[in-house]
XYZ file of C-alpha atoms in Angstrom:
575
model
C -116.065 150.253 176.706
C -112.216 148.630 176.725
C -109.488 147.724 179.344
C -106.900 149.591 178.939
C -103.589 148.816 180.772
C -102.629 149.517 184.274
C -101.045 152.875 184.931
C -101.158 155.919 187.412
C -103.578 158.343 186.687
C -101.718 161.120 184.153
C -103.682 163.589 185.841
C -101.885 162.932 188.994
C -99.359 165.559 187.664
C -101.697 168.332 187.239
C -102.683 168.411 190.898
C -101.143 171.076 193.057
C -99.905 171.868 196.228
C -100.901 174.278 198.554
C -99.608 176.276 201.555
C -100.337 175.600 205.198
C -101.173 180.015 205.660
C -104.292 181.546 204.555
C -102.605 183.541 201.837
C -105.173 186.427 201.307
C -103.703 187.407 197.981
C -104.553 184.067 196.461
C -107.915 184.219 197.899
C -111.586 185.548 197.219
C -111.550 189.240 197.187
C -113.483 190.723 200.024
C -117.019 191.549 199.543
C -119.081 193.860 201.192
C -122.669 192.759 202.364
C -125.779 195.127 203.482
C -126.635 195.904 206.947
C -129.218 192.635 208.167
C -132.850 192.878 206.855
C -135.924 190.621 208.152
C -138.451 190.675 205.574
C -141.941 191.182 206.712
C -144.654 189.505 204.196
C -143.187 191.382 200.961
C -141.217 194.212 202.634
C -137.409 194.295 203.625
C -137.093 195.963 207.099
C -133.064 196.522 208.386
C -132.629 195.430 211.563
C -130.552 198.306 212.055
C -134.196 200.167 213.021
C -134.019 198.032 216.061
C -131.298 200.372 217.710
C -133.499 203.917 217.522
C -136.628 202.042 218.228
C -135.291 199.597 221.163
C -133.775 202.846 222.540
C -137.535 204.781 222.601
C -139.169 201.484 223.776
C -137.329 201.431 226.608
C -137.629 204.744 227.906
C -141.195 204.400 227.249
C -140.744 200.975 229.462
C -138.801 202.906 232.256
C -141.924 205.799 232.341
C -144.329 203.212 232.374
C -142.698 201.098 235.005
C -142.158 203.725 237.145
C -146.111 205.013 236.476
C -146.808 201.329 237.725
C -145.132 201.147 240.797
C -147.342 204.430 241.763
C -150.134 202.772 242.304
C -151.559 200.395 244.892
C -152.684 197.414 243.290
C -148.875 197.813 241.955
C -147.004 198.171 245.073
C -149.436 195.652 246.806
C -147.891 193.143 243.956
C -144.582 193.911 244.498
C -144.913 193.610 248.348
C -146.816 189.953 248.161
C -144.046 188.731 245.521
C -141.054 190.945 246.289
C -139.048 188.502 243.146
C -138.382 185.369 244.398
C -140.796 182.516 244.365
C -141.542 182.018 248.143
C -142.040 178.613 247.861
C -138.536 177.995 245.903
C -136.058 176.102 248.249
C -132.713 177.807 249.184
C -129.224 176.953 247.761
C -126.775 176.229 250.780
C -123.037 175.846 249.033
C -123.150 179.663 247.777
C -121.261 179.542 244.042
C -118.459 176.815 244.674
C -115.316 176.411 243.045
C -116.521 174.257 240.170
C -119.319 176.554 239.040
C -116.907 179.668 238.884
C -114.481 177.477 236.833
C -117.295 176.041 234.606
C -118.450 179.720 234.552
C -115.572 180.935 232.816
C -115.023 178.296 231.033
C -118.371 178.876 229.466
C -117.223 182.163 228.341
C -114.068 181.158 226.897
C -115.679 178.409 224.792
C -118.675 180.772 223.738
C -116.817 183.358 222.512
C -114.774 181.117 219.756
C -118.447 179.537 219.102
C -120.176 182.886 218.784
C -117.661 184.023 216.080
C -116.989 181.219 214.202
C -120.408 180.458 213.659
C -121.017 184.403 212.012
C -118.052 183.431 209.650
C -120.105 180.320 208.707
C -123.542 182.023 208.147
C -121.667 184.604 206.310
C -120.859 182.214 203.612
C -124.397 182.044 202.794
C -125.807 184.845 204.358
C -129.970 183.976 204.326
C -132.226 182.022 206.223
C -135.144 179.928 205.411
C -137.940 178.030 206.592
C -138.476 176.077 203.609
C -136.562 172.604 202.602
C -134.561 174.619 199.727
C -132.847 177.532 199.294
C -134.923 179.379 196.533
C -134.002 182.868 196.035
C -136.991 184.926 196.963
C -137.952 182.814 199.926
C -135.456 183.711 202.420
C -136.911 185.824 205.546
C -133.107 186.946 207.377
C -130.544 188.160 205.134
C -127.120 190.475 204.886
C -127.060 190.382 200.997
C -128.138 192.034 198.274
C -130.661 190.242 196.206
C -129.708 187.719 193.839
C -129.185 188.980 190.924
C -131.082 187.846 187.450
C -128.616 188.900 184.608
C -125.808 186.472 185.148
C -124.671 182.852 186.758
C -124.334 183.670 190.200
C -122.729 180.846 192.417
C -123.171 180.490 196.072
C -119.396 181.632 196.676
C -120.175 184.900 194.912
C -123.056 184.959 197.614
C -120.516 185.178 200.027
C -119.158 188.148 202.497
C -117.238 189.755 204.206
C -117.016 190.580 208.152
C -114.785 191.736 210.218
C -111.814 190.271 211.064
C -112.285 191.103 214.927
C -116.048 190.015 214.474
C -115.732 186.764 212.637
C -113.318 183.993 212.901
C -110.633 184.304 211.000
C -112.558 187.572 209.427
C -111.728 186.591 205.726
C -113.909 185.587 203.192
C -115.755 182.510 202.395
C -112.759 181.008 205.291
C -115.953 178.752 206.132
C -113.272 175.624 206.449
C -111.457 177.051 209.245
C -114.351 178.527 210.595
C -115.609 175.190 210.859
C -112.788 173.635 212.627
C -113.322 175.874 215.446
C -116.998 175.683 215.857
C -117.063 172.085 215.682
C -114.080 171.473 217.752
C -114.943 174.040 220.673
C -118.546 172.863 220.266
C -117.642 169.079 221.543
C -115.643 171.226 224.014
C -118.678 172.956 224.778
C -121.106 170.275 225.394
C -118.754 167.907 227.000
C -117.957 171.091 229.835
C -122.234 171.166 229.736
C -122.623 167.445 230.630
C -120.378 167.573 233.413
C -122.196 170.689 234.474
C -125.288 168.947 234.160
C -123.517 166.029 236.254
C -122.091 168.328 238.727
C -125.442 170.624 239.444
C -127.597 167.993 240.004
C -125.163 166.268 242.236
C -125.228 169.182 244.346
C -127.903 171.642 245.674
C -126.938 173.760 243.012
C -129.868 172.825 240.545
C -132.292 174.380 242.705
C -131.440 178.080 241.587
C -131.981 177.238 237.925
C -135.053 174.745 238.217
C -138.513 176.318 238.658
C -140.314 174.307 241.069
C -143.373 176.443 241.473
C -146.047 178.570 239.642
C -144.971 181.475 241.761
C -141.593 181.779 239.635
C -144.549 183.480 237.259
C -145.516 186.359 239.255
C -142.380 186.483 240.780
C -140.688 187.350 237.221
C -143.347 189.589 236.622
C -142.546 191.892 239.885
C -138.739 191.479 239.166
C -139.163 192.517 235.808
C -141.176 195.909 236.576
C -138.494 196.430 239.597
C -135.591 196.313 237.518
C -137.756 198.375 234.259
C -138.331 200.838 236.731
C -134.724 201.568 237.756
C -135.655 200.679 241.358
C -134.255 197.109 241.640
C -135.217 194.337 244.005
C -132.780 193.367 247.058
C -130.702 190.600 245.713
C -130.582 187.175 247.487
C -128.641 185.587 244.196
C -126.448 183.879 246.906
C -129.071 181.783 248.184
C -131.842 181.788 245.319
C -132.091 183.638 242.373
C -134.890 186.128 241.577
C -138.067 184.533 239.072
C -136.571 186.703 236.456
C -133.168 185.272 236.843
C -134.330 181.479 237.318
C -136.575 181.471 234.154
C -133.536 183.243 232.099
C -131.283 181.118 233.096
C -133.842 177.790 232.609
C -134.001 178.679 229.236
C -130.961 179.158 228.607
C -129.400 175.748 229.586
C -132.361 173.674 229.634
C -133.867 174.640 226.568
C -131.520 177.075 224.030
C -128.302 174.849 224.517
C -130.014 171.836 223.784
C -132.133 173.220 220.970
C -128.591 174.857 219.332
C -127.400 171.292 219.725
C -129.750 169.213 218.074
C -130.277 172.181 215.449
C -126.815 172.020 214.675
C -126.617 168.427 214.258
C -129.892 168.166 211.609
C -127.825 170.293 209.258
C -125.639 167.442 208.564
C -126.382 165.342 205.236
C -125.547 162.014 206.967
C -127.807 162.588 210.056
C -130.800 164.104 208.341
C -130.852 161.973 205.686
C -130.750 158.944 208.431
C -133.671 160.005 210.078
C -136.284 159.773 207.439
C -139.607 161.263 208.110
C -137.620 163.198 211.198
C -135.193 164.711 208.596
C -137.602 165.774 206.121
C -139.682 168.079 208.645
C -136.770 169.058 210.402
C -135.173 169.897 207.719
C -131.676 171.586 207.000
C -133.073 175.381 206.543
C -135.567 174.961 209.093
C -132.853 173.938 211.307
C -130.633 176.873 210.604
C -133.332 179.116 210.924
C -133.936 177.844 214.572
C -130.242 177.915 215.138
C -129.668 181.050 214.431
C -132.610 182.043 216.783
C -130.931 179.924 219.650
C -127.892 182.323 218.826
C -129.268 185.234 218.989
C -130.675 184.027 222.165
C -127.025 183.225 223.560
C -125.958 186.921 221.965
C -128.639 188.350 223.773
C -128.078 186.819 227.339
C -124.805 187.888 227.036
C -125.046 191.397 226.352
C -127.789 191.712 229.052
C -126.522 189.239 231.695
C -122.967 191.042 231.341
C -124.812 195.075 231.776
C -126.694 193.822 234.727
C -123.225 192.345 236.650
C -121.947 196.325 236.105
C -125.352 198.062 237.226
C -126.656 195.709 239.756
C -123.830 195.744 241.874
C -120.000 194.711 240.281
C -118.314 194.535 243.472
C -120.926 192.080 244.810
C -121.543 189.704 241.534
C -117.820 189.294 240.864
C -117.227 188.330 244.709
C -119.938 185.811 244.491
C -118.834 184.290 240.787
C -115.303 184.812 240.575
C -114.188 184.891 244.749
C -117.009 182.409 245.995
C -117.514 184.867 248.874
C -120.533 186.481 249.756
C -118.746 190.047 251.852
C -118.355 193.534 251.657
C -114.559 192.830 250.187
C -113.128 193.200 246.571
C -112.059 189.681 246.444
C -113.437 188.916 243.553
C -112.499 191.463 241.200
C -108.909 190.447 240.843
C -110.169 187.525 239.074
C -112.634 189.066 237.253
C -110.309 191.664 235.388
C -107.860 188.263 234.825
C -110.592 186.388 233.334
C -112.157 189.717 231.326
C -108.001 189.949 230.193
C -107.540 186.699 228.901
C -110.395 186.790 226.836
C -109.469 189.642 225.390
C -106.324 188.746 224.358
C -108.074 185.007 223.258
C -110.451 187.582 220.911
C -107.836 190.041 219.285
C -105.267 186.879 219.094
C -107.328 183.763 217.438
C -108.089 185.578 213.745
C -104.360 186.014 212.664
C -102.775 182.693 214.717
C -105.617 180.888 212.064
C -104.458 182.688 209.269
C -100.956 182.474 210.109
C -101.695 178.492 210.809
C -104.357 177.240 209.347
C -103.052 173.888 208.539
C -102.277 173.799 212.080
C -105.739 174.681 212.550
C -107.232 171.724 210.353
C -105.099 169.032 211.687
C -106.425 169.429 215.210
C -110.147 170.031 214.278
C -109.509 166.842 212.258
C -107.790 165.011 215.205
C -110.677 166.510 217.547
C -113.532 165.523 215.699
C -112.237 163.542 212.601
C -113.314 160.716 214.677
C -116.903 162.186 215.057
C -117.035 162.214 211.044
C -116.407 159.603 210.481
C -118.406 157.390 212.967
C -121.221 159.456 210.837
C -120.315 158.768 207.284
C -120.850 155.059 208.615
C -125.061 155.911 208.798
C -127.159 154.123 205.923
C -128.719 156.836 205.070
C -131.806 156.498 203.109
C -133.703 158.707 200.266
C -137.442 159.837 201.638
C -138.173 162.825 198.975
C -140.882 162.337 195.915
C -140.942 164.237 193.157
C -143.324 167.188 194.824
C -140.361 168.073 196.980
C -137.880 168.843 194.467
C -136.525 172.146 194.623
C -137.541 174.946 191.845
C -133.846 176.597 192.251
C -130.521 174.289 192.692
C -127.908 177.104 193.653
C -124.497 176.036 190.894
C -121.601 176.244 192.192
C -117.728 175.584 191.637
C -114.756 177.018 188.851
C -116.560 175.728 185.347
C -113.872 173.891 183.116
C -112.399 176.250 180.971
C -110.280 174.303 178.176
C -110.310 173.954 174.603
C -110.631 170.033 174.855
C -113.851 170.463 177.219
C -115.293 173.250 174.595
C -115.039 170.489 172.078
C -117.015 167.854 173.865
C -119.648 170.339 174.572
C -119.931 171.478 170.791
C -120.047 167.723 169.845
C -122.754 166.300 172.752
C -120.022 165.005 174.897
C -119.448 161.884 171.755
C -115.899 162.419 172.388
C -116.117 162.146 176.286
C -114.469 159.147 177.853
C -114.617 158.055 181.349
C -111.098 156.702 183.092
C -110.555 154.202 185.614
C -107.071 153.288 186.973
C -104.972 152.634 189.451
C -105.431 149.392 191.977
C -108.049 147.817 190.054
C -107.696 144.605 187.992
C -109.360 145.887 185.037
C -108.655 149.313 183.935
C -111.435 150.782 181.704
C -112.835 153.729 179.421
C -116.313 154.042 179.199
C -117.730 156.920 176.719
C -121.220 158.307 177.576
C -123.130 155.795 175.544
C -121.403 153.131 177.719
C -122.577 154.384 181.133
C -125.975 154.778 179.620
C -126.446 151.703 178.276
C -125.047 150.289 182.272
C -128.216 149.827 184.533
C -129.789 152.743 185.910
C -130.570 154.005 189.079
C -132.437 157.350 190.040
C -133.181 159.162 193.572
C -134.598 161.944 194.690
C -132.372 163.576 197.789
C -130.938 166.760 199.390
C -127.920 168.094 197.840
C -126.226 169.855 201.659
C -123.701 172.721 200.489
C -120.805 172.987 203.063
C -121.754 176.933 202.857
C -125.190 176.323 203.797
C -128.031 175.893 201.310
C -129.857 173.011 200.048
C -131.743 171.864 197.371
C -134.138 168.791 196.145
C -133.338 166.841 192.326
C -133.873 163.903 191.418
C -130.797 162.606 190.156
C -130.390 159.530 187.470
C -127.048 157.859 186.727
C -124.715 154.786 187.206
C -124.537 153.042 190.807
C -120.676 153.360 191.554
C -121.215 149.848 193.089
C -121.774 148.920 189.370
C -118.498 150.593 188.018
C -116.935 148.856 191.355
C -117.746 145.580 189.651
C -116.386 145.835 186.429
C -113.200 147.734 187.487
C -112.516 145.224 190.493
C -110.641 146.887 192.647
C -107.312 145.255 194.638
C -107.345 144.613 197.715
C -104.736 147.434 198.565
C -107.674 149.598 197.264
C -108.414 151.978 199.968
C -109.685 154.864 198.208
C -111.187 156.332 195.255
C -109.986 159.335 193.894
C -112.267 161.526 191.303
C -110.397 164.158 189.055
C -112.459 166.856 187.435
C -112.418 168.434 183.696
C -112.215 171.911 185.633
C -109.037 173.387 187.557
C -109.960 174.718 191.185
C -110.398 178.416 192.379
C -106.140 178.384 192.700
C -105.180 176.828 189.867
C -104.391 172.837 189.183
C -106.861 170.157 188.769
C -110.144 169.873 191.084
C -110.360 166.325 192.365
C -111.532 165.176 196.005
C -111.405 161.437 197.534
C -113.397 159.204 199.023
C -113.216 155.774 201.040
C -113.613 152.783 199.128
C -116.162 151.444 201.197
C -118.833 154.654 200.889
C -118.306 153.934 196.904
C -120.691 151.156 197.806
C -123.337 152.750 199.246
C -126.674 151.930 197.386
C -127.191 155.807 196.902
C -123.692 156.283 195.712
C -124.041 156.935 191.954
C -122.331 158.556 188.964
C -124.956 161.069 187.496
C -125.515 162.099 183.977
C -129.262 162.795 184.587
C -130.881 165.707 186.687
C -134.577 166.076 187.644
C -135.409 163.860 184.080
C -133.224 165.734 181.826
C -129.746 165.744 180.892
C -127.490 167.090 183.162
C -126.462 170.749 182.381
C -122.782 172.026 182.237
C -123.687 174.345 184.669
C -124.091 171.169 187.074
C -121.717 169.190 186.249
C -122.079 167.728 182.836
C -120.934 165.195 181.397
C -121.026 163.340 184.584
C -120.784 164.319 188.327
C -120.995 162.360 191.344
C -123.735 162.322 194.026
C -122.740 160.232 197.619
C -125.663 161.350 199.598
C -124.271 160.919 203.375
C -121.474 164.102 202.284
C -121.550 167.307 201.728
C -121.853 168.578 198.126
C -117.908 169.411 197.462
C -117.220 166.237 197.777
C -119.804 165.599 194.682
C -117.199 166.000 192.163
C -118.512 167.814 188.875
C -117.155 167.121 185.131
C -115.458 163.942 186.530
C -113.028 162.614 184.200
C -111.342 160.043 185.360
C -111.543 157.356 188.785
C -108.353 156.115 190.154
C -108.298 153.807 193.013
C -105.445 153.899 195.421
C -103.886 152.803 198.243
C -103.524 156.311 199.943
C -103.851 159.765 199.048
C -100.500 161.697 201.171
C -99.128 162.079 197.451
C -101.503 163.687 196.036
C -102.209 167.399 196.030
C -100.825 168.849 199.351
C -102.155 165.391 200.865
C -105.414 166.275 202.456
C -107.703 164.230 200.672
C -109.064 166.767 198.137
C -108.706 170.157 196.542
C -110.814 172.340 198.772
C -109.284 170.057 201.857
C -106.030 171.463 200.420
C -106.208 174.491 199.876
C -109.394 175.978 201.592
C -108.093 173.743 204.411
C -111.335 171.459 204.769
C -111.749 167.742 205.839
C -111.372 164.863 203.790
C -114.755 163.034 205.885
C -117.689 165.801 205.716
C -120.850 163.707 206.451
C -121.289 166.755 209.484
């Protein structure tokens, strides 16, 4: 190793800007995926069979309901639990003002959630149970298998939907998509605590809490009523059927929490917090159930919106949008307004993000920047052996493709040096023999991709609190800046940032090592860094050089990183 005099980093100059649109032309081309399969033990089946075989099922379910309701032990059912619980206790206040505003507000927040979070899943479109993301394993997918005769990367996995289906509709647009889902999520579950705060305030909680055993056989008669096309009267004003109360019970009692606390245990910093917790909850598990909890939301939906139309439209929207329980139209008015603005919110919100999608960052930074980083404070903690590490790490990332990196592969990486620069009292070079002959540290931990897989390795390297030590870094020192061998996906250098203070962490290392062999080029050899409370862009691969700095607004387009700049994601990704 040597000092070498203080300088800016040289390779400040080959970073680039980027613009604040989505330009599509610089971006991945659209790809195509396969109509959604659910694999069955060994076999494939496309969901798409659902639509011919829901539609037979439930004419077989109208015949047989109306069979039912021929005979007497039937009717005699029906008549002793007509379809509300007759011990559940009346609502007196009707649907006031709040609950038709939190109402719509619902649906306004939902339907930026419902979207953005497709665009995310179609990043990496398969779902697991198991801690990794081994091809082979997944049981939910809308891609084609993956295939064997070349390096396939989990952005190739990626794929296209529609632009009026997803959010923004482009491909692999996973950083904007996440700005919305995050942002209108805290939205979200802020509007449901003071919902929560509101209903059980009022009387209100007793339509949606099930307060006897009766709610049972009540849901049972409702359900062969409304199966049968003969529907039961409707008291919704007052109480809600034992159909409607256990549908709605689950819904925000049990789904919203569950998509809450599913959605959180996909985060790197969180899971890896929680130890024991993390590890069987883990990431794919997690998605898995979140996805269920969606399609749980996408089915209420659909089926709570058809039953406003055939149950009665003139009645429902009186009661939810006019707070009136008459024979007038009063609520109607307000229901086309509300159905109008969010179909204007729908058709509008793909091309304003496109158009502004550094608009789009900057406020999902300044609505939950805050959140991010209260989480990349967690000590998080390593809890994986060597039995959990994962037969298939996914690569990832544009490989280095430059004459000078060719010739430290073809000579063992002998010729590979190591910079550090910037704010730090002594500037260094280290080759590869000097960081292995530093102390060693090895872990075992999940690698979280911001598109959504994981993987287990066991990782050996130097502890960046080590190089923090002999570089000593000024007190101006703020942040660390890592600059890649490789150029990013749009051309310039690939380099990302990091707060000083993280650099520190005891599972913070510089890896040359993975799963007790050298690192592979593929991975991110010579050296790559692992900082196990982020996600894995921020892991920069083929790292070259370390400057330390005061701030990063000069560098790049100023985000913090080269995917921050010009795939328009955050700087602070421990969520």
């Amino acid at each position: 190793m040597s000092e070498i005099p203080a300088m800016p980093e040289p390779l400040e100059a080959a970073l680039t800007g980027a613009d604040d649109r989505l330009r599509l032309n610089h971006w991945l081309p659209p790809q195509n995926g396969i109509a959604p399969r659910i694999r069955i033990g060994r076999r494939w089946v496309n969901v798409l069979w659902a639509l011919p075989i829901g539609v037979t099922a439930l004419i077989l379910l109208i015949a047989i309901a109306q069979s039912l309701r021929e005979l007497p032990g039937v009717q005699a059912f029906i008549k002793h639990y007509p379809g509300i619980a007759q011990a559940a206790p009346s609502v007196d206040s009707g649907f006031p003002w709040w609950l038709q505003l939190q109402h719509f507000v619902n649906m306004f927040f939902m339907l930026f959630i419902i979207r953005s979070g497709m665009q995310i899943l179609a990043d990496h479109p398969r779902l697991y149970w198991r801690r990794d993301s081994t091809p082979g394993t997944d049981w939910f997918r809308f891609q084609r298998p993956v295939p064997k005769d070349r390096v396939w990367t989990s952005k190739d996995d990626s794929v296209t939907i529609p632009a009026w289906l997803g959010l923004p509709g482009v491909r692999h647009s996973l950083g904007l998509a996440r700005w919305w889902h995050f942002s209108v999520n805290l939205l979200w579950v802020i509007n449901g605590v003071l919902f929560y705060a509101l209903l059980f305030s009022t009387d209100q909680w007793r339509r949606l809490l099930p307060l006897t055993w009766g709610v049972f056989p009540a849901a049972l008669s409702t359900a062969i009523q409304y199966a049968s096309l003969n529907f039961p009267v409707d008291h919704s004003w007052t109480r809600y059927n034992g159909l409607q109360q256990l549908t709605y019970f689950i819904t925000v009692f049990v789904a919203a929490p569950v998509s809450i606390v599913t959605g959180l245990m996909q985060s790197p910093a969180i899971s890896n917090k929680l130890g024991w917790f993390g590890k069987v909850f883990n990431r794919q598990a997690m998605r898995s159930v979140h996805f269920l909890s969606f399609a749980w939301f996408v089915l209420f939906i659909l089926m709570h919106g058809i039953m406003v139309f055939v149950t009665g439209l003139r009645q429902n929207t009186n009661h939810m949008f006019g707070g009136v329980d008459d024979a007038s139209w009063a609520g109607f008015p307000l229901f086309a307004l509300a159905m109008a603005i969010l179909v204007v919110a729908w058709l509008a919100v793909s091309p304003f993000t496109i158009r502004h999608a550094r608009l789009v960052q900057r406020a999902g930074m300044i609505m939950i920047g805050w959140l991010k980083g209260l989480a990349e404070r967690w000590d998080v903690h390593s809890q994986l052996t060597e039995k959990d590490i994962s037969p298939f790490f996914w690569p990832n990332g544009t490989m280095p493709a430059s004459d000078e990196f060719e010739a430290m592969v073809a000579d063992g990486f002998a010729s590979y040096r190591l910079r550090i620069s910037g704010l730090v009292e002594a500037p260094q070079e280290f080759s590869l023999a000097d960081l292995k002959a530093m102390p060693k540290q090895e872990q075992i931990t999940t690698h979280f991709c911001i598109q959504g897989w994981s993987g287990v390795a066991k990782w050996g390297g130097v502890p960046m609190r080590h190089i923090l030590e002999l570089a000593r870094p000024t007190p101006e020192a703020r942040y660390a800046v890592f600059y890649s061998l490789a150029n990013g996906a749009d051309g310039g250098r690939y380099y990302d940032v990091h707060q000083l203070r993280n650099m520190g962490h005891e599972l913070t290392i510089l890896a040359y090592d993975m799963n007790d062999a050298p690192l592979s080029v593929l991975h991110g050899a010579p050296l790559r860094l692992r900082c196990e409370n982020e996600l894995g862009f921020k892991m920069v691969k083929w790292v070259t050089a370390i400057e330390f700095v005061a701030d990063f607004a000069h560098l790049g387009a100023g985000q913090g990183g080269y995917n921050e700049d010009h795939e328009f994601y955050g700087y602070r990704m421990p969520i």
